[in-house]
Amino acid sequence: APIFGIDMTGLVNEWNNKTQEITGYSRDDAIGKPLVQKFIVEKLRKSVQSVLDNALKGIETSNYELEFRTKSNQIRYLLVNATTRRDADSNIVGVVGVSQDVTEAAKHDRGLAAMANELRQLVDTANAPIFGIDKSGTVNEWNNKTQEITGYSGDEAIGQPLVAKFIVKKLRESVQRVLDNALRGEETSNYELEFRTKNHEIRYLLVNATTRRDAENNIV
C-alpha cells in the first residue's frame, strides 16, 4: 500500500516504495517537499490541507479520496486514511497517510457519471416528450419537450401523481392499467394518451410505456 507522511510543517518525511512506484517520484525527489503544494492537484489543495491540519490536531480522517499528480503529470486517485503520528510521549509529530490506489475504479466511476450526465442531457433536450414515474405512480421524469407541450414546468410536475394530475378523467383507468403492466415488465407501444395541459387544452400523445430498470435489473 502507498504510505506517505508529513511533519508538523507539512513537509514530506515518509515516502515508501509503493508511493514511489505510483507517483513516479523517488524518495529523494519527495522527502523535504511540501506535500500539498508539490503533489496534490490544485483544486483539492485547500480541502487536503484541512484534512492534514485536522490530523495534526488529532482529528483523523478515513477513506478520503485524494488526487495525486504523478511525475509524468498523470492523476492517480488514492483512498487515504490520514492518521495522526505521535512520538514516544504521545506528542503529535506529524501525519501518516495509509492509502489504497483506486485509480481504475475512480476512472470507471467518473466515466459512468459522464455517461449518465450525457444521457440526462439527451433526455432533457430530446425533440419528443419524455416523462416517467416511480413505482408509486409519482412523476420523476419530465423533459423539456413535455414541459413545452403541457405547460407544466419540471418543478410543477415532479412528485405529482401522473394519472390523477395530468390524464383526462375518462382515460385514467385504462392509463393506470398500462402503467401497472409496465411496472410488471409488460410494455405497451403506440398507446394514445390524452394529456390535460396547464391551460386545460387536450394534447394527444402516442406513447410507448417502457419499463425502467436499475443496474441490478430491478423495476424502478
PDB file of C-alpha atoms in Angstrom:
ATOM      1  CA  ALA A   1       0.000   0.000   0.000  1.00  0.00           C
ATOM      2  CA  PRO A   2       1.244   3.533  -0.662  1.00  0.00           C
ATOM      3  CA  ILE A   3       2.267   5.139   2.641  1.00  0.00           C
ATOM      4  CA  PHE A   4       3.458   8.725   2.953  1.00  0.00           C
ATOM      5  CA  GLY A   5       3.846  11.112   5.832  1.00  0.00           C
ATOM      6  CA  ILE A   6       4.442  14.734   6.747  1.00  0.00           C
ATOM      7  CA  ASP A   7       5.957  16.552   9.693  1.00  0.00           C
ATOM      8  CA  MET A   8       4.276  19.370  11.621  1.00  0.00           C
ATOM      9  CA  THR A   9       5.121  21.878   8.864  1.00  0.00           C
ATOM     10  CA  GLY A  10       3.597  19.796   6.065  1.00  0.00           C
ATOM     11  CA  LEU A  11       6.899  18.603   4.598  1.00  0.00           C
ATOM     12  CA  VAL A  12       7.157  15.007   3.398  1.00  0.00           C
ATOM     13  CA  ASN A  13       9.129  12.779   5.769  1.00  0.00           C
ATOM     14  CA  GLU A  14       7.765   9.368   4.760  1.00  0.00           C
ATOM     15  CA  TRP A  15       7.536   8.004   1.196  1.00  0.00           C
ATOM     16  CA  ASN A  16       7.506   4.249   0.804  1.00  0.00           C
ATOM     17  CA  ASN A  17       8.334   2.147  -2.268  1.00  0.00           C
ATOM     18  CA  LYS A  18       4.698   1.820  -3.360  1.00  0.00           C
ATOM     19  CA  THR A  19       4.234   5.608  -3.245  1.00  0.00           C
ATOM     20  CA  GLN A  20       7.364   5.962  -5.362  1.00  0.00           C
ATOM     21  CA  GLU A  21       6.022   3.425  -7.851  1.00  0.00           C
ATOM     22  CA  ILE A  22       2.584   5.066  -8.116  1.00  0.00           C
ATOM     23  CA  THR A  23       3.734   8.679  -8.302  1.00  0.00           C
ATOM     24  CA  GLY A  24       6.965   8.256 -10.237  1.00  0.00           C
ATOM     25  CA  TYR A  25       8.750  10.410  -7.645  1.00  0.00           C
ATOM     26  CA  SER A  26      11.667   8.773  -5.838  1.00  0.00           C
ATOM     27  CA  ARG A  27      12.107   9.111  -2.111  1.00  0.00           C
ATOM     28  CA  ASP A  28      14.869  11.663  -2.739  1.00  0.00           C
ATOM     29  CA  ASP A  29      12.501  13.656  -5.000  1.00  0.00           C
ATOM     30  CA  ALA A  30       9.820  13.765  -2.311  1.00  0.00           C
ATOM     31  CA  ILE A  31      11.444  13.977   1.117  1.00  0.00           C
ATOM     32  CA  GLY A  32      11.517  17.547   2.403  1.00  0.00           C
ATOM     33  CA  LYS A  33       8.998  18.809  -0.178  1.00  0.00           C
ATOM     34  CA  PRO A  34       5.645  20.400   0.785  1.00  0.00           C
ATOM     35  CA  LEU A  35       3.158  17.574   0.210  1.00  0.00           C
ATOM     36  CA  VAL A  36       0.125  19.669  -0.706  1.00  0.00           C
ATOM     37  CA  GLN A  37       1.846  22.197  -2.977  1.00  0.00           C
ATOM     38  CA  LYS A  38       4.023  19.675  -4.771  1.00  0.00           C
ATOM     39  CA  PHE A  39       1.855  16.591  -5.182  1.00  0.00           C
ATOM     40  CA  ILE A  40      -1.849  17.463  -4.830  1.00  0.00           C
ATOM     41  CA  VAL A  41      -3.913  18.800  -7.742  1.00  0.00           C
ATOM     42  CA  GLU A  42      -4.706  22.478  -7.312  1.00  0.00           C
ATOM     43  CA  LYS A  43      -8.487  22.187  -6.935  1.00  0.00           C
ATOM     44  CA  LEU A  44      -8.100  19.884  -3.901  1.00  0.00           C
ATOM     45  CA  ARG A  45      -5.256  21.630  -2.074  1.00  0.00           C
ATOM     46  CA  LYS A  46      -7.481  23.557   0.316  1.00  0.00           C
ATOM     47  CA  SER A  47      -9.553  20.522   1.361  1.00  0.00           C
ATOM     48  CA  VAL A  48      -6.485  18.269   1.644  1.00  0.00           C
ATOM     49  CA  GLN A  49      -4.755  20.910   3.772  1.00  0.00           C
ATOM     50  CA  SER A  50      -7.815  20.928   6.010  1.00  0.00           C
ATOM     51  CA  VAL A  51      -7.674  17.126   6.418  1.00  0.00           C
ATOM     52  CA  LEU A  52      -3.958  17.295   7.276  1.00  0.00           C
ATOM     53  CA  ASP A  53      -4.456  20.199   9.683  1.00  0.00           C
ATOM     54  CA  ASN A  54      -7.149  18.196  11.449  1.00  0.00           C
ATOM     55  CA  ALA A  55      -4.867  15.163  11.732  1.00  0.00           C
ATOM     56  CA  LEU A  56      -2.154  17.432  13.184  1.00  0.00           C
ATOM     57  CA  LYS A  57      -4.714  18.311  15.875  1.00  0.00           C
ATOM     58  CA  GLY A  58      -5.517  14.641  16.490  1.00  0.00           C
ATOM     59  CA  ILE A  59      -8.695  14.556  14.367  1.00  0.00           C
ATOM     60  CA  GLU A  60      -8.191  11.686  11.941  1.00  0.00           C
ATOM     61  CA  THR A  61      -9.969  11.142   8.604  1.00  0.00           C
ATOM     62  CA  SER A  62     -10.768   7.800   6.964  1.00  0.00           C
ATOM     63  CA  ASN A  63     -11.370   6.969   3.290  1.00  0.00           C
ATOM     64  CA  TYR A  64     -10.643  10.420   1.926  1.00  0.00           C
ATOM     65  CA  GLU A  65     -10.238  10.395  -1.866  1.00  0.00           C
ATOM     66  CA  LEU A  66      -7.109  12.181  -2.968  1.00  0.00           C
ATOM     67  CA  GLU A  67      -5.941  13.132  -6.457  1.00  0.00           C
ATOM     68  CA  PHE A  68      -2.161  12.816  -6.656  1.00  0.00           C
ATOM     69  CA  ARG A  69      -0.296  14.339  -9.590  1.00  0.00           C
ATOM     70  CA  THR A  70       2.458  11.969 -10.781  1.00  0.00           C
ATOM     71  CA  LYS A  71       5.868  12.917 -12.135  1.00  0.00           C
ATOM     72  CA  SER A  72       4.571  12.273 -15.683  1.00  0.00           C
ATOM     73  CA  ASN A  73       1.638  14.644 -14.988  1.00  0.00           C
ATOM     74  CA  GLN A  74      -0.994  11.934 -14.732  1.00  0.00           C
ATOM     75  CA  ILE A  75      -3.614  11.784 -11.990  1.00  0.00           C
ATOM     76  CA  ARG A  76      -3.752   8.884  -9.526  1.00  0.00           C
ATOM     77  CA  TYR A  77      -6.728   8.505  -7.212  1.00  0.00           C
ATOM     78  CA  LEU A  78      -5.870   7.333  -3.709  1.00  0.00           C
ATOM     79  CA  LEU A  79      -8.243   6.443  -0.898  1.00  0.00           C
ATOM     80  CA  VAL A  80      -6.399   7.687   2.188  1.00  0.00           C
ATOM     81  CA  ASN A  81      -6.621   7.256   5.938  1.00  0.00           C
ATOM     82  CA  ALA A  82      -4.965  10.324   7.451  1.00  0.00           C
ATOM     83  CA  THR A  83      -3.604   9.135  10.801  1.00  0.00           C
ATOM     84  CA  THR A  84      -2.022  11.291  13.491  1.00  0.00           C
ATOM     85  CA  ARG A  85       1.629  10.382  14.158  1.00  0.00           C
ATOM     86  CA  ARG A  86       2.829  10.594  17.764  1.00  0.00           C
ATOM     87  CA  ASP A  87       6.196  10.232  19.474  1.00  0.00           C
ATOM     88  CA  ALA A  88       7.007   8.043  22.488  1.00  0.00           C
ATOM     89  CA  ASP A  89       5.499  10.674  24.813  1.00  0.00           C
ATOM     90  CA  SER A  90       2.285  10.834  22.786  1.00  0.00           C
ATOM     91  CA  ASN A  91       3.078  14.276  21.357  1.00  0.00           C
ATOM     92  CA  ILE A  92       1.809  14.833  17.834  1.00  0.00           C
ATOM     93  CA  VAL A  93       4.742  14.982  15.413  1.00  0.00           C
ATOM     94  CA  GLY A  94       3.054  14.622  12.032  1.00  0.00           C
ATOM     95  CA  VAL A  95       0.588  12.716   9.880  1.00  0.00           C
ATOM     96  CA  VAL A  96       0.830   9.371   8.128  1.00  0.00           C
ATOM     97  CA  GLY A  97      -1.337   8.648   5.104  1.00  0.00           C
ATOM     98  CA  VAL A  98      -2.006   4.955   4.531  1.00  0.00           C
ATOM     99  CA  SER A  99      -3.679   4.660   1.152  1.00  0.00           C
ATOM    100  CA  GLN A 100      -5.146   2.436  -1.494  1.00  0.00           C
ATOM    101  CA  ASP A 101      -4.773   3.129  -5.215  1.00  0.00           C
ATOM    102  CA  VAL A 102      -8.317   3.303  -6.601  1.00  0.00           C
ATOM    103  CA  THR A 103      -7.420   4.967  -9.916  1.00  0.00           C
ATOM    104  CA  GLU A 104      -9.072   2.425 -12.208  1.00  0.00           C
ATOM    105  CA  ALA A 105     -12.268   2.291 -10.143  1.00  0.00           C
ATOM    106  CA  ALA A 106     -12.368   6.099  -9.918  1.00  0.00           C
ATOM    107  CA  LYS A 107     -11.919   6.476 -13.677  1.00  0.00           C
ATOM    108  CA  HIS A 108     -14.671   3.924 -14.222  1.00  0.00           C
ATOM    109  CA  ASP A 109     -16.997   5.757 -11.822  1.00  0.00           C
ATOM    110  CA  ARG A 110     -16.250   9.101 -13.466  1.00  0.00           C
ATOM    111  CA  GLY A 111     -16.833   7.555 -16.884  1.00  0.00           C
ATOM    112  CA  LEU A 112     -20.222   6.257 -15.760  1.00  0.00           C
ATOM    113  CA  ALA A 113     -21.073   9.652 -14.253  1.00  0.00           C
ATOM    114  CA  ALA A 114     -20.148  11.374 -17.521  1.00  0.00           C
ATOM    115  CA  MET A 115     -22.256   8.892 -19.472  1.00  0.00           C
ATOM    116  CA  ALA A 116     -25.206   9.381 -17.102  1.00  0.00           C
ATOM    117  CA  ASN A 117     -24.849  13.144 -17.494  1.00  0.00           C
ATOM    118  CA  GLU A 118     -24.820  12.799 -21.267  1.00  0.00           C
ATOM    119  CA  LEU A 119     -27.928  10.600 -21.202  1.00  0.00           C
ATOM    120  CA  ARG A 120     -29.632  13.110 -18.903  1.00  0.00           C
ATOM    121  CA  GLN A 121     -28.846  15.858 -21.411  1.00  0.00           C
ATOM    122  CA  LEU A 122     -30.194  13.740 -24.272  1.00  0.00           C
ATOM    123  CA  VAL A 123     -33.435  13.104 -22.383  1.00  0.00           C
ATOM    124  CA  ASP A 124     -33.828  16.752 -21.406  1.00  0.00           C
ATOM    125  CA  THR A 125     -33.229  18.095 -24.904  1.00  0.00           C
ATOM    126  CA  ALA A 126     -34.927  15.323 -26.918  1.00  0.00           C
ATOM    127  CA  ASN A 127     -37.402  16.539 -29.527  1.00  0.00           C
ATOM    128  CA  ALA A 128     -40.011  14.169 -28.123  1.00  0.00           C
ATOM    129  CA  PRO A 129     -41.905  14.402 -24.842  1.00  0.00           C
ATOM    130  CA  ILE A 130     -40.377  12.013 -22.308  1.00  0.00           C
ATOM    131  CA  PHE A 131     -41.895  11.544 -18.870  1.00  0.00           C
ATOM    132  CA  GLY A 132     -41.552   8.901 -16.206  1.00  0.00           C
ATOM    133  CA  ILE A 133     -42.984   7.640 -12.939  1.00  0.00           C
ATOM    134  CA  ASP A 134     -41.671   5.739  -9.956  1.00  0.00           C
ATOM    135  CA  LYS A 135     -43.305   2.571  -8.610  1.00  0.00           C
ATOM    136  CA  SER A 136     -45.942   4.591  -6.776  1.00  0.00           C
ATOM    137  CA  GLY A 137     -47.052   6.394  -9.956  1.00  0.00           C
ATOM    138  CA  THR A 138     -45.428   9.697  -8.993  1.00  0.00           C
ATOM    139  CA  VAL A 139     -43.724  11.714 -11.741  1.00  0.00           C
ATOM    140  CA  ASN A 140     -39.899  11.532 -11.578  1.00  0.00           C
ATOM    141  CA  GLU A 141     -39.019  12.416 -15.173  1.00  0.00           C
ATOM    142  CA  TRP A 142     -40.354  15.378 -17.175  1.00  0.00           C
ATOM    143  CA  ASN A 143     -38.193  16.593 -20.028  1.00  0.00           C
ATOM    144  CA  ASN A 144     -38.164  19.983 -21.766  1.00  0.00           C
ATOM    145  CA  LYS A 145     -40.498  18.887 -24.567  1.00  0.00           C
ATOM    146  CA  THR A 146     -43.072  17.605 -22.073  1.00  0.00           C
ATOM    147  CA  GLN A 147     -42.886  20.964 -20.302  1.00  0.00           C
ATOM    148  CA  GLU A 148     -43.417  22.756 -23.617  1.00  0.00           C
ATOM    149  CA  ILE A 149     -46.413  20.602 -24.625  1.00  0.00           C
ATOM    150  CA  THR A 150     -48.188  20.534 -21.259  1.00  0.00           C
ATOM    151  CA  GLY A 151     -47.297  23.996 -19.952  1.00  0.00           C
ATOM    152  CA  TYR A 152     -46.229  22.432 -16.646  1.00  0.00           C
ATOM    153  CA  SER A 153     -42.606  23.000 -15.600  1.00  0.00           C
ATOM    154  CA  GLY A 154     -40.462  20.223 -14.188  1.00  0.00           C
ATOM    155  CA  ASP A 155     -40.867  21.659 -10.694  1.00  0.00           C
ATOM    156  CA  GLU A 156     -44.652  21.634 -11.065  1.00  0.00           C
ATOM    157  CA  ALA A 157     -44.752  18.052 -12.329  1.00  0.00           C
ATOM    158  CA  ILE A 158     -42.074  16.178 -10.369  1.00  0.00           C
ATOM    159  CA  GLY A 159     -43.607  14.479  -7.330  1.00  0.00           C
ATOM    160  CA  GLN A 160     -47.182  14.723  -8.641  1.00  0.00           C
ATOM    161  CA  PRO A 161     -49.339  11.640  -9.348  1.00  0.00           C
ATOM    162  CA  LEU A 162     -49.222  11.320 -13.150  1.00  0.00           C
ATOM    163  CA  VAL A 163     -52.650   9.809 -13.761  1.00  0.00           C
ATOM    164  CA  ALA A 164     -54.687  11.872 -11.293  1.00  0.00           C
ATOM    165  CA  LYS A 165     -52.986  15.166 -12.159  1.00  0.00           C
ATOM    166  CA  PHE A 166     -52.403  15.059 -15.925  1.00  0.00           C
ATOM    167  CA  ILE A 167     -54.660  12.441 -17.582  1.00  0.00           C
ATOM    168  CA  VAL A 168     -58.258  13.219 -18.602  1.00  0.00           C
ATOM    169  CA  LYS A 169     -60.753  11.526 -16.312  1.00  0.00           C
ATOM    170  CA  LYS A 170     -62.283   9.136 -18.854  1.00  0.00           C
ATOM    171  CA  LEU A 171     -58.882   7.565 -19.588  1.00  0.00           C
ATOM    172  CA  ARG A 172     -57.457   7.324 -16.092  1.00  0.00           C
ATOM    173  CA  GLU A 173     -58.435   3.701 -15.506  1.00  0.00           C
ATOM    174  CA  SER A 174     -57.005   2.449 -18.805  1.00  0.00           C
ATOM    175  CA  VAL A 175     -53.837   4.536 -18.467  1.00  0.00           C
ATOM    176  CA  GLN A 176     -53.356   3.225 -14.939  1.00  0.00           C
ATOM    177  CA  ARG A 177     -53.642  -0.304 -16.325  1.00  0.00           C
ATOM    178  CA  VAL A 178     -50.962   0.401 -18.953  1.00  0.00           C
ATOM    179  CA  LEU A 179     -48.655   1.818 -16.289  1.00  0.00           C
ATOM    180  CA  ASP A 180     -49.313  -1.074 -13.889  1.00  0.00           C
ATOM    181  CA  ASN A 181     -48.460  -3.515 -16.676  1.00  0.00           C
ATOM    182  CA  ALA A 182     -45.208  -1.661 -17.399  1.00  0.00           C
ATOM    183  CA  LEU A 183     -44.354  -1.811 -13.691  1.00  0.00           C
ATOM    184  CA  ARG A 184     -44.653  -5.612 -14.016  1.00  0.00           C
ATOM    185  CA  GLY A 185     -42.432  -5.652 -17.089  1.00  0.00           C
ATOM    186  CA  GLU A 186     -45.252  -5.783 -19.670  1.00  0.00           C
ATOM    187  CA  GLU A 187     -44.594  -2.879 -22.005  1.00  0.00           C
ATOM    188  CA  THR A 188     -47.092  -1.154 -24.323  1.00  0.00           C
ATOM    189  CA  SER A 189     -46.334   0.542 -27.655  1.00  0.00           C
ATOM    190  CA  ASN A 190     -48.245   3.265 -29.527  1.00  0.00           C
ATOM    191  CA  TYR A 191     -50.859   3.869 -26.845  1.00  0.00           C
ATOM    192  CA  GLU A 192     -52.858   7.057 -27.450  1.00  0.00           C
ATOM    193  CA  LEU A 193     -52.968   9.293 -24.419  1.00  0.00           C
ATOM    194  CA  GLU A 194     -54.970  12.452 -23.772  1.00  0.00           C
ATOM    195  CA  PHE A 195     -52.942  14.859 -21.655  1.00  0.00           C
ATOM    196  CA  ARG A 196     -54.602  17.825 -19.999  1.00  0.00           C
ATOM    197  CA  THR A 197     -52.390  20.921 -20.288  1.00  0.00           C
ATOM    198  CA  LYS A 198     -51.999  23.679 -17.745  1.00  0.00           C
ATOM    199  CA  ASN A 199     -54.456  25.900 -19.675  1.00  0.00           C
ATOM    200  CA  HIS A 200     -56.952  22.995 -19.897  1.00  0.00           C
ATOM    201  CA  GLU A 201     -56.371  22.071 -23.503  1.00  0.00           C
ATOM    202  CA  ILE A 202     -56.105  18.436 -24.574  1.00  0.00           C
ATOM    203  CA  ARG A 203     -52.929  17.152 -26.209  1.00  0.00           C
ATOM    204  CA  TYR A 204     -52.951  13.746 -27.873  1.00  0.00           C
ATOM    205  CA  LEU A 205     -49.736  11.781 -27.397  1.00  0.00           C
ATOM    206  CA  LEU A 206     -48.781   8.418 -28.878  1.00  0.00           C
ATOM    207  CA  VAL A 207     -46.882   6.778 -26.047  1.00  0.00           C
ATOM    208  CA  ASN A 208     -44.533   3.838 -25.609  1.00  0.00           C
ATOM    209  CA  ALA A 209     -44.799   2.766 -21.960  1.00  0.00           C
ATOM    210  CA  THR A 210     -41.369   1.262 -21.265  1.00  0.00           C
ATOM    211  CA  THR A 211     -40.309  -0.461 -18.059  1.00  0.00           C
ATOM    212  CA  ARG A 212     -37.477   1.320 -16.256  1.00  0.00           C
ATOM    213  CA  ARG A 213     -34.882  -0.850 -14.501  1.00  0.00           C
ATOM    214  CA  ASP A 214     -31.917  -0.161 -12.243  1.00  0.00           C
ATOM    215  CA  ALA A 215     -28.381  -1.533 -12.594  1.00  0.00           C
ATOM    216  CA  GLU A 216     -29.469  -4.827 -10.974  1.00  0.00           C
ATOM    217  CA  ASN A 217     -32.374  -5.152 -13.437  1.00  0.00           C
ATOM    218  CA  ASN A 218     -34.974  -4.393 -10.768  1.00  0.00           C
ATOM    219  CA  ILE A 219     -38.027  -2.495 -11.966  1.00  0.00           C
ATOM    220  CA  VAL A 220     -37.990   1.029 -10.562  1.00  0.00           C
TER     221      VAL A 220
END
